[in-house]
Coordinates of C-alpha atoms and ligand atoms in Angstrom, one line a residue:
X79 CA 0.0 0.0 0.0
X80 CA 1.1 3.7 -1.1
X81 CA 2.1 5.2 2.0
X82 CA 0.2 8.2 2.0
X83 CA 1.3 9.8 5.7
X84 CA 3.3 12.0 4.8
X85 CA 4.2 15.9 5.9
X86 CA 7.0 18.6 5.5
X87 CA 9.1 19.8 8.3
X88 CA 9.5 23.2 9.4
X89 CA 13.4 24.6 9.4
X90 CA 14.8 24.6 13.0
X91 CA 18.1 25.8 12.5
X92 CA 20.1 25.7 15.6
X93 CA 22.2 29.0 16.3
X94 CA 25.8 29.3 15.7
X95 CA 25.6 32.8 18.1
X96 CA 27.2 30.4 20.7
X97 CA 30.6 29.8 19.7
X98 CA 33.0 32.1 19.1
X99 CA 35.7 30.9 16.2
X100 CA 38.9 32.3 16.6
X101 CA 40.5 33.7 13.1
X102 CA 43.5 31.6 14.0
X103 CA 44.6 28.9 17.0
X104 CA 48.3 28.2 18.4
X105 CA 49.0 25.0 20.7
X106 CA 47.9 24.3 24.0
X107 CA 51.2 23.4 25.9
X108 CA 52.2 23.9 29.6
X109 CA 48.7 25.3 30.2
X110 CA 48.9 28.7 28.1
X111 CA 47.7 28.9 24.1
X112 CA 51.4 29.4 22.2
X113 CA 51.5 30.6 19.0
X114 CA 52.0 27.9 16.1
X115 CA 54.7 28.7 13.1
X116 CA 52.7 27.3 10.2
X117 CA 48.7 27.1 9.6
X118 CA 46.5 25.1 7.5
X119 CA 42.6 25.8 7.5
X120 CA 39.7 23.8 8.7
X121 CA 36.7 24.0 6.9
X122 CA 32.6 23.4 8.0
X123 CA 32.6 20.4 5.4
X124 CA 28.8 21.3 4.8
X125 CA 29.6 24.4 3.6
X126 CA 33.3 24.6 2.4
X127 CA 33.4 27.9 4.7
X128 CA 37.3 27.9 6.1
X129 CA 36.6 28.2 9.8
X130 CA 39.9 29.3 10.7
X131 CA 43.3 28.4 10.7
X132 CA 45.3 25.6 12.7
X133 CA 48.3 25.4 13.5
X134 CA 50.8 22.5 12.2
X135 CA 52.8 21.4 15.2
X136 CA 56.7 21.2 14.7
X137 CA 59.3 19.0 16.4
X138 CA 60.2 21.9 18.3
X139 CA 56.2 22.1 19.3
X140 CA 55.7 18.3 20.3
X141 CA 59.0 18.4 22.2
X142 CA 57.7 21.7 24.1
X143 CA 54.3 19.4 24.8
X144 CA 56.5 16.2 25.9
X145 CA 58.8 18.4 28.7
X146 CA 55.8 20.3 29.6
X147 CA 54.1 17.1 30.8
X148 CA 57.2 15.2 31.8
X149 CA 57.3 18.3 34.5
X150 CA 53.8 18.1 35.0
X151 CA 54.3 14.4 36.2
X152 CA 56.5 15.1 38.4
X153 CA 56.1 18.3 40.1
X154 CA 52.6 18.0 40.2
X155 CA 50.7 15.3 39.2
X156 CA 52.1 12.0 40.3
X157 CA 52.5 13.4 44.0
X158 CA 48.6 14.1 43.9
X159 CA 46.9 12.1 45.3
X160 CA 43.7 10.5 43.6
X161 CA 41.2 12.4 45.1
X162 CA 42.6 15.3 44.5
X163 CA 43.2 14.3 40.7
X164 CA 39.4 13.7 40.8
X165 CA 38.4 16.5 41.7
X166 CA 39.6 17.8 38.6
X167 CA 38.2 15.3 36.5
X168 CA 34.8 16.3 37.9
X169 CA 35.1 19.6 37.2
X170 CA 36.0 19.3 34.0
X171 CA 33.0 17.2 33.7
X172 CA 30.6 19.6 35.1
X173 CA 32.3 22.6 33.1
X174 CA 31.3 20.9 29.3
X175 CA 28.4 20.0 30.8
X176 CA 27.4 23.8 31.2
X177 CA 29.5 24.4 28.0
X178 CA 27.6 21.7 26.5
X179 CA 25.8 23.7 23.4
X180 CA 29.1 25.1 22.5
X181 CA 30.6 22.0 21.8
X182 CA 28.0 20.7 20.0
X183 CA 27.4 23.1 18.0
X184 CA 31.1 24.1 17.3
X185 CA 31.5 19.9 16.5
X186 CA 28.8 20.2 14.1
X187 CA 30.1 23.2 12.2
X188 CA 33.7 21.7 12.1
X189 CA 32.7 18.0 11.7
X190 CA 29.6 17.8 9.4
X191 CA 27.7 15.6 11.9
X192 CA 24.4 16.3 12.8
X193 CA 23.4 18.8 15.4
X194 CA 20.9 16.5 17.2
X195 CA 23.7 14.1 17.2
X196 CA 26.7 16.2 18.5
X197 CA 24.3 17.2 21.3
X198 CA 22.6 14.0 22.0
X199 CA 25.2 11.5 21.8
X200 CA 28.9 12.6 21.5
X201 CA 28.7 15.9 24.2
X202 CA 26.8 14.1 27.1
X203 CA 29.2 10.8 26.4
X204 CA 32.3 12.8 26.4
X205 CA 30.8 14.7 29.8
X206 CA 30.3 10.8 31.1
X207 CA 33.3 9.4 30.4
X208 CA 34.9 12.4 32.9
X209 CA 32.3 11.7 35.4
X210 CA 32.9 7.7 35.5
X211 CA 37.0 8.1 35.5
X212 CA 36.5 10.6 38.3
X213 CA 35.2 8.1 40.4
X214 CA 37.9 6.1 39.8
X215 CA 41.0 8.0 40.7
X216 CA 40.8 7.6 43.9
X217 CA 39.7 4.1 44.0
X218 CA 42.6 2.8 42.0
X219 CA 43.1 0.4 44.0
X220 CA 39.8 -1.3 44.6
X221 CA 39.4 -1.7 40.4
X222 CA 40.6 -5.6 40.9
X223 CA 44.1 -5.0 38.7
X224 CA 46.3 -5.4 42.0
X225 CA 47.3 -3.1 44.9
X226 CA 50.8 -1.9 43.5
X227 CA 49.8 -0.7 39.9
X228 CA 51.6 2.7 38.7
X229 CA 51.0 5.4 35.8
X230 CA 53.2 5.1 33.2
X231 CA 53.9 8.7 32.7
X232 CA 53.5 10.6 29.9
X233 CA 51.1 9.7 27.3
X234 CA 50.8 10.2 23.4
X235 CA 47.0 10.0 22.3
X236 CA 46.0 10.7 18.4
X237 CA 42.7 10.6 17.7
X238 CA 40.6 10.7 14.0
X239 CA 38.0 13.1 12.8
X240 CA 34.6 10.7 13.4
X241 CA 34.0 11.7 17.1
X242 CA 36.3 14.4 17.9
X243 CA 35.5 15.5 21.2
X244 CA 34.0 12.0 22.4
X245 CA 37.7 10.3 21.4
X246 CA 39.7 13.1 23.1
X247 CA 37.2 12.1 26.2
X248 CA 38.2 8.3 26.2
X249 CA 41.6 8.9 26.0
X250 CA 42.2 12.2 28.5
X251 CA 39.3 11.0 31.2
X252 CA 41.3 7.3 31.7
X253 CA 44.7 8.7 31.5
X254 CA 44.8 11.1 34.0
X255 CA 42.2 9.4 36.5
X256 CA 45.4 6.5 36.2
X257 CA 48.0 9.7 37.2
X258 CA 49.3 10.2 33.4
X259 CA 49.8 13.7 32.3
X260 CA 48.9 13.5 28.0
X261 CA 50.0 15.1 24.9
X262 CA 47.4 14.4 22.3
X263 CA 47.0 15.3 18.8
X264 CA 43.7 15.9 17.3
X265 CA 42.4 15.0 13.6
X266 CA 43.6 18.0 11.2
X267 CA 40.1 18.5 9.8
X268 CA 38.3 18.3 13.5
X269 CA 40.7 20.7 16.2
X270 CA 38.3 23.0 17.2
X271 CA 36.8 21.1 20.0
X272 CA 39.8 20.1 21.3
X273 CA 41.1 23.8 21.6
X274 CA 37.7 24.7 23.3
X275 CA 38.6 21.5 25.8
X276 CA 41.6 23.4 26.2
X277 CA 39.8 26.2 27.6
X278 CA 37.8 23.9 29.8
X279 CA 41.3 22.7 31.5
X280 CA 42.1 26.2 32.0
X281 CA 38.9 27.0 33.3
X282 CA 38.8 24.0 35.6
X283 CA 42.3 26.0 37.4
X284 CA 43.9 22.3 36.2
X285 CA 47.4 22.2 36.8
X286 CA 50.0 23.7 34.1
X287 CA 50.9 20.6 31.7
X288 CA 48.9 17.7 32.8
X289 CA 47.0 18.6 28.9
X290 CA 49.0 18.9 26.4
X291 CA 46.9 19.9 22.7
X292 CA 49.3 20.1 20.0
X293 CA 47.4 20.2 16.4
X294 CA 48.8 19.0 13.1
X295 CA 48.4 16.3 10.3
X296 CA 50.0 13.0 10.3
X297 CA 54.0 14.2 10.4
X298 CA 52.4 15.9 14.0
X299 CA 51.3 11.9 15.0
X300 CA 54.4 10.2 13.5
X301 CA 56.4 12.9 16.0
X302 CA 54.2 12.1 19.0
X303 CA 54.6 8.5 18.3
X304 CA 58.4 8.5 18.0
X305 CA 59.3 10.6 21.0
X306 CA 61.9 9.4 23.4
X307 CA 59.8 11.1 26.0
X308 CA 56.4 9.4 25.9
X309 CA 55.6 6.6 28.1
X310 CA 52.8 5.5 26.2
X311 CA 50.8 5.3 22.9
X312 CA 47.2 5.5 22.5
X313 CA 46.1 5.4 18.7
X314 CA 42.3 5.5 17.4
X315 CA 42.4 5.5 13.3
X316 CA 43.0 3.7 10.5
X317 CA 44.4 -0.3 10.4
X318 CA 46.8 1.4 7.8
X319 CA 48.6 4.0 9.9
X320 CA 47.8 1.8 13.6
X321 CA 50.3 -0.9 11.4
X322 CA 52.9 1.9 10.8
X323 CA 52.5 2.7 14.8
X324 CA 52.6 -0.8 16.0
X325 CA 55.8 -0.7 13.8
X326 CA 57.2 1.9 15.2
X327 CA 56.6 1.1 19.0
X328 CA 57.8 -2.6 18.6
X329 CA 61.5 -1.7 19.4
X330 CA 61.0 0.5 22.1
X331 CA 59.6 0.3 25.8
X332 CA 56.5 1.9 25.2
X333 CA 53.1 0.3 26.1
X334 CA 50.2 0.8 23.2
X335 CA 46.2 0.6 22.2
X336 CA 45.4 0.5 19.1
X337 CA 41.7 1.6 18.2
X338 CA 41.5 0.4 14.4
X339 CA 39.2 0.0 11.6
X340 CA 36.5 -2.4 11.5
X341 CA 33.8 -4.3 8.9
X342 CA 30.9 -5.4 11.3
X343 CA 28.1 -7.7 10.5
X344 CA 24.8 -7.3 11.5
X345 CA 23.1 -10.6 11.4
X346 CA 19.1 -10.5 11.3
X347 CA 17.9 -14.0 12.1
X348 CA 14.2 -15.2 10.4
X349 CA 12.8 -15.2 13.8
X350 CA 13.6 -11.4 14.5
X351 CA 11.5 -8.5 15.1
X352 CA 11.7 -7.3 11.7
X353 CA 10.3 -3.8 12.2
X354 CA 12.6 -3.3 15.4
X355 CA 15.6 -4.6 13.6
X356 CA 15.0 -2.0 10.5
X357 CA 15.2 1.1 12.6
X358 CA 18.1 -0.3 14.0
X359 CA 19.7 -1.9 10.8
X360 CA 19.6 2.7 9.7
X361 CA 21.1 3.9 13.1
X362 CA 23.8 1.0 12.5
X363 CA 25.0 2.2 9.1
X364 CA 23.5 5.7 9.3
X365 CA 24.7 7.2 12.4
X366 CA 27.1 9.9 11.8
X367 CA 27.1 9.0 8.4
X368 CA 28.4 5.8 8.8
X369 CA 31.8 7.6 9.7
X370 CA 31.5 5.0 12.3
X371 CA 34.7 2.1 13.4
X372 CA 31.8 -0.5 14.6
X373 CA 29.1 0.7 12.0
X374 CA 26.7 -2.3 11.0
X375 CA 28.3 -2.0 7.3
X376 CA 27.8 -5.7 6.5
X377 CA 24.1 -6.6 6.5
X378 CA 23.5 -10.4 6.5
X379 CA 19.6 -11.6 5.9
X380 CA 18.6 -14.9 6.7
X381 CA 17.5 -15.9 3.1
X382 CA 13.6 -16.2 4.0
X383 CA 13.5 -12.8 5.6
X384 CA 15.7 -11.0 3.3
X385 CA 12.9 -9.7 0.8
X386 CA 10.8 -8.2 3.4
X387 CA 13.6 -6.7 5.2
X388 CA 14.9 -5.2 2.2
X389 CA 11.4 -3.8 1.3
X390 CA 11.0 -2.1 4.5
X391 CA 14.5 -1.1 4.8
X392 CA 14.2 0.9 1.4
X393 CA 10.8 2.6 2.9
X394 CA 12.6 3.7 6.2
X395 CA 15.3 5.1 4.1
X396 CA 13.4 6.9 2.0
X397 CA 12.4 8.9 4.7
X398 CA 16.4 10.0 6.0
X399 CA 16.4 13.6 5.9
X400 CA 20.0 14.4 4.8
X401 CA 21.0 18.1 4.8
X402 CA 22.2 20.8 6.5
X403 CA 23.7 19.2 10.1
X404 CA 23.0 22.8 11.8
X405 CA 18.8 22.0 10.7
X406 CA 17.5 19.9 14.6
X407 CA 15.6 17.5 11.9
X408 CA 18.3 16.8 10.2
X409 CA 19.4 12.6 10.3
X410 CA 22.6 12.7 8.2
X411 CA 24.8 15.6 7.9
X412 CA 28.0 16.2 5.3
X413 CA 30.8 13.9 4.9
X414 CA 33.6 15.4 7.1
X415 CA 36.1 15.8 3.9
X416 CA 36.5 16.0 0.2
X417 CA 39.6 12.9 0.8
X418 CA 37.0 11.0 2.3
X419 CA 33.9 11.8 0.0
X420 CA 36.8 10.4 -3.2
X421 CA 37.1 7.4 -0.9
X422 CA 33.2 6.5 -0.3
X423 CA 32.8 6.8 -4.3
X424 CA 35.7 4.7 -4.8
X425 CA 34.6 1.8 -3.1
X426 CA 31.0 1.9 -4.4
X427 CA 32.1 2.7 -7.8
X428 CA 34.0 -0.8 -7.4
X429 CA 30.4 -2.3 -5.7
X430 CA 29.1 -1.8 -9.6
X431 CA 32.1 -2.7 -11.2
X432 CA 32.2 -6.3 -9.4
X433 CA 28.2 -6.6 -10.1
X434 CA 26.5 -5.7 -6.8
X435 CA 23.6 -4.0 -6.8
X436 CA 23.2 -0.1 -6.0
X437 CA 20.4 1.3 -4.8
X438 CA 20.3 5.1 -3.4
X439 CA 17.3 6.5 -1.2
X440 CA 16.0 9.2 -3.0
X441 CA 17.0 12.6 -1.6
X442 CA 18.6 16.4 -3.1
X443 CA 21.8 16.7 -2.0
X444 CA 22.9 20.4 -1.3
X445 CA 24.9 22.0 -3.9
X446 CA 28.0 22.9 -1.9
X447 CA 29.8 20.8 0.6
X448 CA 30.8 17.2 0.5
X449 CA 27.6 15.1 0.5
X450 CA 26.7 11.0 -0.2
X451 CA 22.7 9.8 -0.2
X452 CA 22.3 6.8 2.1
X453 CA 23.0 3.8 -0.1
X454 CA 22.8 0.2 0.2
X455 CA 24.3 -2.5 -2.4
X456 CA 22.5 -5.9 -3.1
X457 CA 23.7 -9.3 -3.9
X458 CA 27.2 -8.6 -2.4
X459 CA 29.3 -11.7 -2.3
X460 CA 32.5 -12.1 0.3
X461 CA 35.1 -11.4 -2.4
X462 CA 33.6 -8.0 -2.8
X463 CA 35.5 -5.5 -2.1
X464 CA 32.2 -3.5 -0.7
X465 CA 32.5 -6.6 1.7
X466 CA 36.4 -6.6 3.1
X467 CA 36.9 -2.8 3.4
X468 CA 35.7 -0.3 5.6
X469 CA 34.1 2.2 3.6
X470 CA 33.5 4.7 6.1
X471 CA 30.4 5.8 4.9
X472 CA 26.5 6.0 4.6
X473 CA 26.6 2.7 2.3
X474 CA 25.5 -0.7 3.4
X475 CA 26.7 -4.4 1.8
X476 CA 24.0 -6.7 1.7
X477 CA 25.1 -10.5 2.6
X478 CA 22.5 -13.0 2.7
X479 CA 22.9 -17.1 4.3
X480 CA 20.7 -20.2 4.7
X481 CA 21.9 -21.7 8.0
X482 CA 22.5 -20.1 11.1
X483 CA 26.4 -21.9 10.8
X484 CA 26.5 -19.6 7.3
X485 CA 25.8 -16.9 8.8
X486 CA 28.3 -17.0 11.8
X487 CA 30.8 -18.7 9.1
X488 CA 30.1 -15.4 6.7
X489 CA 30.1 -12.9 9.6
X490 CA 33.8 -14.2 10.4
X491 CA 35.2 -14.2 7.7
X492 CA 36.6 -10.7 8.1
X493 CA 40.3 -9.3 9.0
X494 CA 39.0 -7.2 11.4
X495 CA 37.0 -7.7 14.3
X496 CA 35.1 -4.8 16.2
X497 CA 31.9 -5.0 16.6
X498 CA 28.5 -7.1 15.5
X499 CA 24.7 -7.3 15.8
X500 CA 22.4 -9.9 16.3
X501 CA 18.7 -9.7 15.5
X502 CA 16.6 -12.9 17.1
X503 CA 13.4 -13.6 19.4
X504 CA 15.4 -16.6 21.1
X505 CA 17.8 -15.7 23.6
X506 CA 19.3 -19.2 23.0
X507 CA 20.2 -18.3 19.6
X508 CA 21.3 -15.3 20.6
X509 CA 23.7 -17.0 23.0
X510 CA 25.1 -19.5 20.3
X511 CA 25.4 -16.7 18.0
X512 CA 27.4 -14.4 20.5
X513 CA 29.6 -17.0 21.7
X514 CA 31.2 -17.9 17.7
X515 CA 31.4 -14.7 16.8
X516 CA 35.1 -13.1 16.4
X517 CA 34.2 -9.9 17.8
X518 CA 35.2 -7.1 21.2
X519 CA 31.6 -5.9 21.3
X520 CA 28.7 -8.1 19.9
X521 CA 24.9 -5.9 20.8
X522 CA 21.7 -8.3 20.6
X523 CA 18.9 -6.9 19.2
X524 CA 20.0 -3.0 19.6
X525 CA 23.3 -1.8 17.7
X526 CA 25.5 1.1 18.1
X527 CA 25.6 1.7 22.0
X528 CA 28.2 3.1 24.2
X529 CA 28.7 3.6 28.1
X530 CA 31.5 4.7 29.7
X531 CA 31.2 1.7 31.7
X532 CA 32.0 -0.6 29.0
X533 CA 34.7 -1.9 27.2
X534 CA 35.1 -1.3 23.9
X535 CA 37.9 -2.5 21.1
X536 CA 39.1 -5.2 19.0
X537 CA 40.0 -8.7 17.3
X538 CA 42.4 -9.3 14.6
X539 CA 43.2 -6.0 12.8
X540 CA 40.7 -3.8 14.8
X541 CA 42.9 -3.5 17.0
X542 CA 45.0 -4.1 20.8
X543 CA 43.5 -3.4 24.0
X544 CA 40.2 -2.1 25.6
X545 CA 39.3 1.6 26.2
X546 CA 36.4 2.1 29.0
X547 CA 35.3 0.2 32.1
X548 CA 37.8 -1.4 34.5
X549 CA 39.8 -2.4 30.8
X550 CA 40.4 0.5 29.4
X551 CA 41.9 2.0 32.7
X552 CA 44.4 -1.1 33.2
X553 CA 45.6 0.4 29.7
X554 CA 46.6 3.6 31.6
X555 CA 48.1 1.7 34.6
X556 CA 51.4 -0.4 35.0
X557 CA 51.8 -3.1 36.7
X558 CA 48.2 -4.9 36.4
X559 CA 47.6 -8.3 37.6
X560 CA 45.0 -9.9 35.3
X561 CA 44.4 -13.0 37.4
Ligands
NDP617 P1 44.2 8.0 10.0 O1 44.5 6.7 10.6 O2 44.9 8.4 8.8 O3 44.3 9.2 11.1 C1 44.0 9.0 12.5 C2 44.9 10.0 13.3 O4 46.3 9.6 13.1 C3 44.8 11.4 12.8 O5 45.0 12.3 13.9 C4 46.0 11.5 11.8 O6 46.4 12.8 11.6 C5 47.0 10.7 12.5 N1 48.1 10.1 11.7 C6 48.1 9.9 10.3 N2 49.2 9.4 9.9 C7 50.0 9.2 11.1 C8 51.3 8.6 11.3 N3 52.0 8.1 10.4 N4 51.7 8.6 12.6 C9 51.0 9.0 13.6 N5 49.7 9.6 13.4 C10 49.2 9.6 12.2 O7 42.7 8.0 9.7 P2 41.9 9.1 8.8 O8 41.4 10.0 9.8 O9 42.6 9.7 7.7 O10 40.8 8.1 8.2 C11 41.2 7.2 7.2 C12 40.4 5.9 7.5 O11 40.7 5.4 8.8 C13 38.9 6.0 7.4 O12 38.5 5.9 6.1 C14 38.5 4.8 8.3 O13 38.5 3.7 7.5 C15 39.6 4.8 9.3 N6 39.2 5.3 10.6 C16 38.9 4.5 11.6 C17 38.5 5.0 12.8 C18 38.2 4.2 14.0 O14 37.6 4.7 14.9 N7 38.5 3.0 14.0 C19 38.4 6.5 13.0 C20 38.8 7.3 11.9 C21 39.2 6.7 10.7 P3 45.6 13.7 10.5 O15 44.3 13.2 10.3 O16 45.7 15.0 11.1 O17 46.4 13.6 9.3

C-alpha cells in the first residue's frame, strides 16, 4: 500500500551565536595557548566555509608538549593524590556539561555531523566518560588489577576526525584518573573542540601541563609517536597508519592501544523483530554517516527474511532527511572531507564494477559541501571489495545465508573484528550466536551503543587493547595483575 502519511518539516536551525571561532589557534602546551609557526585551514565540510586556521605542530612544538608534561608528572601530578586528581576530573565534567551547546554546536560546524547528534550522543558521552573516570582516581586500588599498579607517565594519544571530542574524552578521562599527564593530537580536519577542551582545563584551574593539545596532520602523529619522551601510545584510526604505529613502537619500551578500523556484521535471524531490527539496521550504518569504526556496514539476511527486510529497509530510508547538520531535523549531515567523500565513491564505484547491486534513497543533495545519499548495495558476495573494506560511509553491503552456521561462518570471515549485531526472538540463539562470533563488542537486538562503563575494542586488525570500564583504565596503569 502507497504510503500516503506524509508531511513537511519546518526549518529549526540551531544558532551558531554560541561559539565564538577564533581567526587563527596556536598549541595548547604547559597550560597557556602558544602561538603555532605554520597554519593550514579547517573547513565546516557542509559548507566549504574555512573556519579558521590551525596550526601545524613542529618538532620543536611536540618536544615543548613532551617536557611540559614530563614536569607536569612530576612536580605535580604524580604526588597528587587520587582524590585530589578527581576533583579535577569532575570539574571538567561539570564545566562541558554547562558548555555543552558550545561543543556541540562548534563539533557540528567543524565535523559535518548532525546537530541532534553532537548534542545528543557525543557531548553528554564525552561529559560521562569524565564523570565515571572521576570516580575512579581515587579508587585505584579497589578496580581488581592489584594493589601496587603505577601510571606510566607521559602519554601520546591521536585521535581521528569521526567523534572528535567524544575520542579526546576516552583517551584524556582514563589517563589522567590512572595519574598520566597527555599530549594528544587531534584530527587535522576536526581541532576546534579540542582547543575549546583546552579552555575547559584552564577554566577548571587544572594544573599547568597535565593537557597537552598540539594540532597537526599525520607528520604531528608520527612525531608524538616517535618521541623518546612518551611513556605510552594511545592510537584511534585507521588499520593502515595503527600498522605503521605498531611498527614503530615494537623496538622500544612503550606500552600501546590500538583503536582500528572495523567491517561489522549485523546478522538478522528469520525469527527477528523485523520492524525493530529496521530502525536499528539505519542507526547502525546511518549514524554519523556511517563515519562510524563499529558501524553495521555488513548486512546479512537470513534468506527467508531477506525480501521483506529489504522492502521495508528501502521505505525507512526513504524517509532519512539528509542536509544541512545545523537544521535539529536533520538525520545525516556532510561527509567530514573531500579525501574522504573520493574514498566513499571509490569503493562503491568498485560495488558496480564487481556486479553488486546499487540502490540510493531518493533525496537532493545540497549544492556545496561534500555530500553521499544513504546507499545500500544488493547481492554482495565475500570477495567484494564492498565486503572486506571499511568504507567509512553511509553505504551498506548486503550479505544474505541459509543456515545459522553460514551466517556466523560469513560474519567471520573478516580481518577485522570490532563489533556485531544480532537480530533474534530466542535468547538461546542469541547465545550461540554471541559465543562464535570473532568480535570485542557483539549488541543483541540493539546496535551502536556506548557507556563509559564498558569496554570497547578489538580482534584481529581492529585492534589491541580495551578503552572504558575497568579495561580501558588497566591500559593507563602499569603493573596490572590480570588474574
Ligand atoms: P588515519 O589513521 O589516517 O588518522 C587518524 C589519526 O592519526 C589522525 O589524527 C591522523 O592525523 C594521525 N596520523 C596519520 N598518519 C599518522 C602517522 N604516520 N603517525 C601518527 N599519526 C598519524 O585515519 P583518517 O582519519 O585519515 O581516516 C582514514 C580511514 O581510517 C577512514 O576511512 C577509516 O577507515 C579509518 N578510521 C577509523 C577510525 C576508527 O575509529 N577505527 C576512526 C577514523 C578513521 P591527520 O588526520 O591529522 O592527518
Amino acid at each position: 500500500m502507497e504510503d500516503k502519511l506524509s508531511f513537511e518539516y519546518a526549518p529549526a536551525p540551531e544558532s551558531r551565536a554560541v561559539v565564538s571561532i577564533k581567526p587563527k589557534y596556536g598549541h595548547f602546551i604547559g597550560g597557556k595557548f602558544v602561538a603555532g609557526t605554520k597554519h593550514f585551514p579547517t573547513i565546516n565540510p557542509a559548507t566549504e566555509e574555512t573556519l579558521s586556521a590551525i596550526a601545524l605542530g613542529s618538532k620543536s612544538d611536540v618536544d615543548a608538549a613532551v617536557k611540559s608534561a614530563r614536569k607536569a608528572y612530576v612536580t605535580t601530578w604524580s604526588k597528587m593524590s587520587g582524590k585530589e586528581r578527581g576533583k579535577y576530573l569532575f570539574r571538567i565534567a561539570r564545566i562541558m556539561q554547562e558548555r555543552a551547546r558550545e561543543f556541540a554546536v562548534l563539533e557540528t560546524l567543524d565535523n559535518g555531523k548532525p546537530i541532534r547528534e553532537s548534542r545528543d550522543v557525543d557531548v553528554p558521552l564525552a561529559a560521562a566518560h569524565f564523570f565515571y573516570h572521576a570516580g575512579w582516581a581515587d579508587k585505584l586500588e579497589f578496580a581488581g588489577l592489584g594493589t601496587s599498579t603505577k601510571p606510566h607517565g607521559v602519554a601520546g594519544q591521536i585521535i581521528p576526525w569521526n567523534f572528535p571530542l567524544l575520542m579526546l574524552a576516552w583517551k584524556v578521562a582514563p589517563a589522567l584518573a590512572a595519574g598520566n599527564t597527555v599530549v594528544l593530537k587531534p584530527a587535522e580536519t576536526t581541532s576546534l573542540t579540542a582547543l575549546l577542551f583546552a579552555e575547559v582545563c584552564q577554566q577548571a584551574e587544572l594544573p599547568a601541563g597535565v593537557v597537552n593539545i598540539v594540532t597537526g596532520d599525520g607528520s604531528t602523529g608520527a612525531l608524538i609517536v616517535n618521541h623518546p619522551g612518551i611513556d605510552k601510545i594511545a592510537f584511534t584510526g585507521s588499520t593502515e597508519v595503527g600498522k605503521i604505529i605498531a611498527r614503530a613502537v615494537a623496538p622500544t619500551k612503550k606500552s600501546i592501544t590500538l583503536e582500528l578500523g572495523g567491517k561489522a556484521a549485523n546478522i538478522v535471524f528469520e525469527d527477528a523483530a523485523i520492524d525493530e531490527a529496521v530502525e536499528e539496521i539505519v542507526n547502525g550504518i546511518f549514524f554519523n554517516q556511517g563515519h562510524v569504526c563499529c558501524a553495521g556496514s555488513r548486512l546479512l539476511l537470513q534468506e527467508n527474511v531477506a525480501e521483506e527486510v529489504l522492502s521495508k529497509l528501502k521505505t525507512r530510508m526513504a524517509k532519512i532527511r539528509v542536509g544541512d547538520p545545523m537544521d535539529k531535523n536533520t538525520d545525516l549531515g556532510a561527509i567530514n572531507s573531500h579525501e574522504q567523500l573520493l574514498k566513499i565513491r571509490e569503493l562503491s564505484a568498485a560495488g558496480d564494477l564487481e556486479g553488486a547491486e546499487r540502490w540510493s534513497a531518493p533525496c537532493e543533495l545540497p549544492g556545496k559541501g561534500f555530500w553521499f545519499a544513504p546507499t545500500i548495495f544488493t547481492g554482495v558476495t565475500q570477495s567484494h571489495r564492498i565486503a572486506r573494506e571499511e568504507i567509512f560511509g553511509p553505504v551498506l553491503s548486503v550479505l544474505t545465508f541459509r543456515t545459522p552456521q553460514e551466517g556466523i561462518d560469513k560474519a567471520n570471515n573478516t580481518p577485522f573484528g570490532l563489533s556485531a549485531g544480532i537480530w533474534s526472538e530466542k535468547g538461546s540463539k542469541v547465545l550461540w550466536a554471541s559465543q562464535q562470533l570473532r568480535a570485542g563488542v557483539i549488541w543483541a537486538n540493539t546496535f551502536n551503543k556506548f557507556d563509559p562503563t564498558s569496554p570497547f575494542g578489538g580482534y584481529k586488525e581492529s585492534g589491541w587493547g580495551r578503552e572504558g570500564g575497568r579495561h580501558g583504565l588497566s591500559a593507563y596503569l602499569k603493573g596490572v595483575s590480570h588474574e
